[in-house]
Amino acid sequence: MGEKFSPEKLEALRSISFNKSGRIRHNQAGVPQKVVKDTREERVTVDENNSVYKDKADGTQDLTLNPKAIEVSMKASV
Amino acid sequence: MATNFTTSTVFSSYLADAIVSHANTYNLAASGDTFKLALYQDSPIYTTFRFDTIAHNTYNGTGGQWVVANELPTAGSYTQGGYSLTASENGVFQGASTNSWMAWTAGNVGTPATGVSEATQTLTTGFVGCLIYDSTTTNKIGICAVAFGGSYTVGGGTLAINWGNSPATTATPCIFYIST
């Protein structure tokens, strides 16, 4: 009888994406990027920094970065 | 994950000059100064550039963290010095009723989205953040550094950088905002 995967392991397997050469793509923290869209036209993945890679059918790849605004806090002192 | 260029910051050297000493003039408004965005590898050290001198926190400033050796090399579609942001789309925003904050952004505010968009980019060397500097000032003074949280490349498509939002009451896209 085969091994039963835990719900956590199944979820981890679902979140793994593959690049064009078939290897698993990880973000820089070593965590697989989450696939949010996967069609014949494009595959869209998001990493923990909310950065979005879009691999397109024409072989090109878009990158959208979404850095947070920097807060500068100025406290008045008397 | 970046180990040196880990955190975004507005340079204290810029704030001190703009607010206190006024040794240089900065025009952050629409059609004011021209700002540029240069991409860097994981070499500039946050704990050093955060409180570094204004002379060091300039683009390619001798002795500073923003020397060209730390920048993405001129290759593919990137040229050292970085991307020019559209001066007509700079913006300074302020809380309407309380004046409790101001925010600044530069670049393509309206289209697309709320930041930078450069088509047909091939960037094969990983970059982890950017320097935004005032290229109108004589010494190309740095305003702030933005860390992206990881190392990224672009494979022939569009590189877009969407700025985050200022205080949620107005949700104005900006690079930084000052709160009191």
Short mmCIF file of N, CA and C in Angstrom, two decimals, chain A residues 4-71:
data_model
loop_
_atom_site.label_atom_id
_atom_site.label_comp_id
_atom_site.label_asym_id
_atom_site.label_seq_id
_atom_site.Cartn_x
_atom_site.Cartn_y
_atom_site.Cartn_z
N LYS A 4 0.55 7.60 2.35
CA LYS A 4 -0.46 8.65 2.34
C LYS A 4 0.21 9.98 2.68
N PHE A 5 -0.05 10.97 1.87
CA PHE A 5 0.51 12.30 2.13
C PHE A 5 -0.35 13.03 3.13
N SER A 6 0.31 13.74 4.04
CA SER A 6 -0.41 14.60 4.98
C SER A 6 -0.97 15.80 4.23
N PRO A 7 -1.99 16.45 4.78
CA PRO A 7 -2.53 17.66 4.15
C PRO A 7 -1.45 18.72 3.94
N GLU A 8 -0.53 18.82 4.90
CA GLU A 8 0.54 19.82 4.77
C GLU A 8 1.44 19.50 3.59
N LYS A 9 1.76 18.22 3.42
CA LYS A 9 2.64 17.84 2.34
C LYS A 9 1.95 18.01 0.98
N LEU A 10 0.68 17.70 0.95
CA LEU A 10 -0.08 17.90 -0.30
C LEU A 10 -0.11 19.37 -0.67
N GLU A 11 -0.30 20.24 0.32
CA GLU A 11 -0.33 21.67 0.05
C GLU A 11 1.03 22.15 -0.44
N ALA A 12 2.09 21.61 0.16
CA ALA A 12 3.44 21.99 -0.27
C ALA A 12 3.69 21.56 -1.71
N LEU A 13 3.20 20.37 -2.05
CA LEU A 13 3.40 19.89 -3.42
C LEU A 13 2.63 20.75 -4.41
N ARG A 14 1.44 21.19 -4.02
CA ARG A 14 0.64 22.03 -4.92
C ARG A 14 1.33 23.37 -5.19
N SER A 15 2.10 23.86 -4.21
CA SER A 15 2.68 25.20 -4.33
C SER A 15 3.98 25.20 -5.12
N ILE A 16 4.48 24.05 -5.46
CA ILE A 16 5.75 23.99 -6.18
C ILE A 16 5.52 24.33 -7.66
N SER A 17 6.38 25.19 -8.18
CA SER A 17 6.33 25.48 -9.62
C SER A 17 7.61 25.02 -10.27
N PHE A 18 7.56 24.84 -11.56
CA PHE A 18 8.71 24.36 -12.30
C PHE A 18 9.10 25.38 -13.35
N ASN A 19 10.39 25.59 -13.52
CA ASN A 19 10.81 26.47 -14.58
C ASN A 19 10.87 25.71 -15.89
N LYS A 20 11.35 26.37 -16.94
CA LYS A 20 11.25 25.77 -18.28
C LYS A 20 12.04 24.47 -18.40
N SER A 21 13.10 24.34 -17.64
CA SER A 21 13.89 23.11 -17.74
C SER A 21 13.39 22.03 -16.79
N GLY A 22 12.28 22.27 -16.14
CA GLY A 22 11.67 21.24 -15.32
C GLY A 22 12.13 21.22 -13.89
N ARG A 23 13.00 22.17 -13.50
CA ARG A 23 13.46 22.19 -12.12
C ARG A 23 12.50 23.00 -11.25
N ILE A 24 12.52 22.68 -9.99
CA ILE A 24 11.67 23.42 -9.06
C ILE A 24 12.21 24.83 -8.91
N ARG A 25 11.35 25.81 -8.96
CA ARG A 25 11.79 27.19 -8.74
C ARG A 25 11.52 27.56 -7.29
N HIS A 26 12.55 28.04 -6.64
CA HIS A 26 12.41 28.53 -5.28
C HIS A 26 12.67 30.02 -5.27
N ASN A 27 12.11 30.69 -4.30
CA ASN A 27 12.50 32.08 -4.12
C ASN A 27 13.82 32.10 -3.36
N GLN A 28 14.30 33.33 -3.05
CA GLN A 28 15.63 33.44 -2.47
C GLN A 28 15.70 32.91 -1.05
N ALA A 29 14.56 32.73 -0.42
CA ALA A 29 14.55 32.16 0.93
C ALA A 29 14.49 30.64 0.88
N GLY A 30 14.50 30.09 -0.33
CA GLY A 30 14.45 28.66 -0.46
C GLY A 30 13.06 28.09 -0.43
N VAL A 31 12.07 28.95 -0.49
CA VAL A 31 10.68 28.51 -0.45
C VAL A 31 10.11 28.50 -1.87
N PRO A 32 9.44 27.46 -2.26
CA PRO A 32 8.86 27.46 -3.61
C PRO A 32 7.89 28.61 -3.81
N GLN A 33 7.91 29.16 -5.01
CA GLN A 33 6.97 30.23 -5.30
C GLN A 33 5.58 29.64 -5.48
N LYS A 34 4.60 30.42 -5.11
CA LYS A 34 3.23 29.96 -5.20
C LYS A 34 2.69 30.26 -6.60
N VAL A 35 2.12 29.25 -7.21
CA VAL A 35 1.53 29.42 -8.54
C VAL A 35 0.12 29.98 -8.38
N VAL A 36 -0.13 31.14 -8.96
CA VAL A 36 -1.47 31.73 -8.85
C VAL A 36 -2.23 31.62 -10.17
N LYS A 37 -1.52 31.31 -11.25
CA LYS A 37 -2.20 31.12 -12.52
C LYS A 37 -1.32 30.23 -13.40
N ASP A 38 -1.91 29.27 -14.05
CA ASP A 38 -1.12 28.38 -14.90
C ASP A 38 -1.97 27.96 -16.09
N THR A 39 -1.76 28.64 -17.20
CA THR A 39 -2.50 28.33 -18.41
C THR A 39 -1.50 28.10 -19.54
N ARG A 40 -2.03 27.80 -20.72
CA ARG A 40 -1.12 27.63 -21.86
C ARG A 40 -0.46 28.94 -22.25
N GLU A 41 -1.10 30.04 -21.93
CA GLU A 41 -0.56 31.35 -22.31
C GLU A 41 0.49 31.87 -21.33
N GLU A 42 0.29 31.58 -20.04
CA GLU A 42 1.22 32.13 -19.05
C GLU A 42 1.13 31.38 -17.73
N ARG A 43 2.24 31.43 -17.04
CA ARG A 43 2.27 30.91 -15.68
C ARG A 43 2.70 32.04 -14.76
N VAL A 44 1.89 32.30 -13.75
CA VAL A 44 2.14 33.42 -12.84
C VAL A 44 2.45 32.87 -11.46
N THR A 45 3.59 33.32 -10.92
CA THR A 45 3.97 32.89 -9.57
C THR A 45 4.26 34.10 -8.71
N VAL A 46 4.01 33.94 -7.43
CA VAL A 46 4.22 35.03 -6.46
C VAL A 46 5.09 34.50 -5.33
N ASP A 47 6.06 35.32 -4.89
CA ASP A 47 6.89 34.87 -3.79
C ASP A 47 6.53 35.61 -2.49
N GLU A 48 7.30 35.35 -1.47
CA GLU A 48 6.95 35.89 -0.15
C GLU A 48 7.10 37.40 -0.06
N ASN A 49 7.78 38.02 -1.04
CA ASN A 49 7.91 39.48 -1.06
C ASN A 49 6.80 40.13 -1.88
N ASN A 50 5.84 39.34 -2.29
CA ASN A 50 4.74 39.79 -3.14
C ASN A 50 5.25 40.22 -4.52
N SER A 51 6.38 39.68 -4.92
CA SER A 51 6.91 39.91 -6.26
C SER A 51 6.33 38.86 -7.20
N VAL A 52 6.02 39.29 -8.42
CA VAL A 52 5.27 38.44 -9.35
C VAL A 52 6.10 38.15 -10.59
N TYR A 53 6.32 36.89 -10.87
CA TYR A 53 6.93 36.46 -12.13
C TYR A 53 5.84 35.96 -13.06
N LYS A 54 5.91 36.38 -14.31
CA LYS A 54 4.97 35.90 -15.31
C LYS A 54 5.77 35.30 -16.47
N ASP A 55 5.71 33.98 -16.59
CA ASP A 55 6.36 33.29 -17.71
C ASP A 55 5.35 33.16 -18.83
N LYS A 56 5.69 33.72 -19.99
CA LYS A 56 4.73 33.78 -21.09
C LYS A 56 5.06 32.76 -22.18
N ALA A 57 4.06 32.50 -22.97
CA ALA A 57 4.19 31.45 -23.99
C ALA A 57 5.25 31.80 -25.03
N ASP A 58 5.54 33.08 -25.20
CA ASP A 58 6.56 33.46 -26.19
C ASP A 58 7.98 33.30 -25.65
N GLY A 59 8.09 32.79 -24.43
CA GLY A 59 9.40 32.52 -23.87
C GLY A 59 9.98 33.65 -23.05
N THR A 60 9.30 34.78 -23.01
CA THR A 60 9.79 35.89 -22.20
C THR A 60 9.18 35.82 -20.80
N GLN A 61 9.79 36.59 -19.94
CA GLN A 61 9.37 36.57 -18.54
C GLN A 61 9.28 38.00 -18.01
N ASP A 62 8.13 38.35 -17.45
CA ASP A 62 7.94 39.66 -16.82
C ASP A 62 8.22 39.53 -15.32
N LEU A 63 8.66 40.64 -14.73
CA LEU A 63 8.81 40.70 -13.28
C LEU A 63 8.14 41.96 -12.77
N THR A 64 7.27 41.82 -11.81
CA THR A 64 6.65 42.97 -11.15
C THR A 64 7.02 42.95 -9.67
N LEU A 65 7.69 44.03 -9.25
CA LEU A 65 8.07 44.17 -7.85
C LEU A 65 7.08 45.09 -7.15
N ASN A 66 6.75 44.77 -5.94
CA ASN A 66 5.76 45.56 -5.18
C ASN A 66 6.32 45.95 -3.81
N PRO A 67 7.39 46.76 -3.81
CA PRO A 67 7.95 47.14 -2.50
C PRO A 67 6.99 48.02 -1.71
N LYS A 68 7.05 47.88 -0.41
CA LYS A 68 6.21 48.71 0.45
C LYS A 68 6.77 50.13 0.49
N ALA A 69 5.88 51.10 0.66
CA ALA A 69 6.34 52.48 0.84
C ALA A 69 7.16 52.56 2.13
N ILE A 70 8.19 53.40 2.10
CA ILE A 70 9.05 53.56 3.28
C ILE A 70 8.43 54.60 4.20
N GLU A 71 8.26 54.26 5.44
CA GLU A 71 7.73 55.23 6.40
C GLU A 71 8.88 55.92 7.13
#
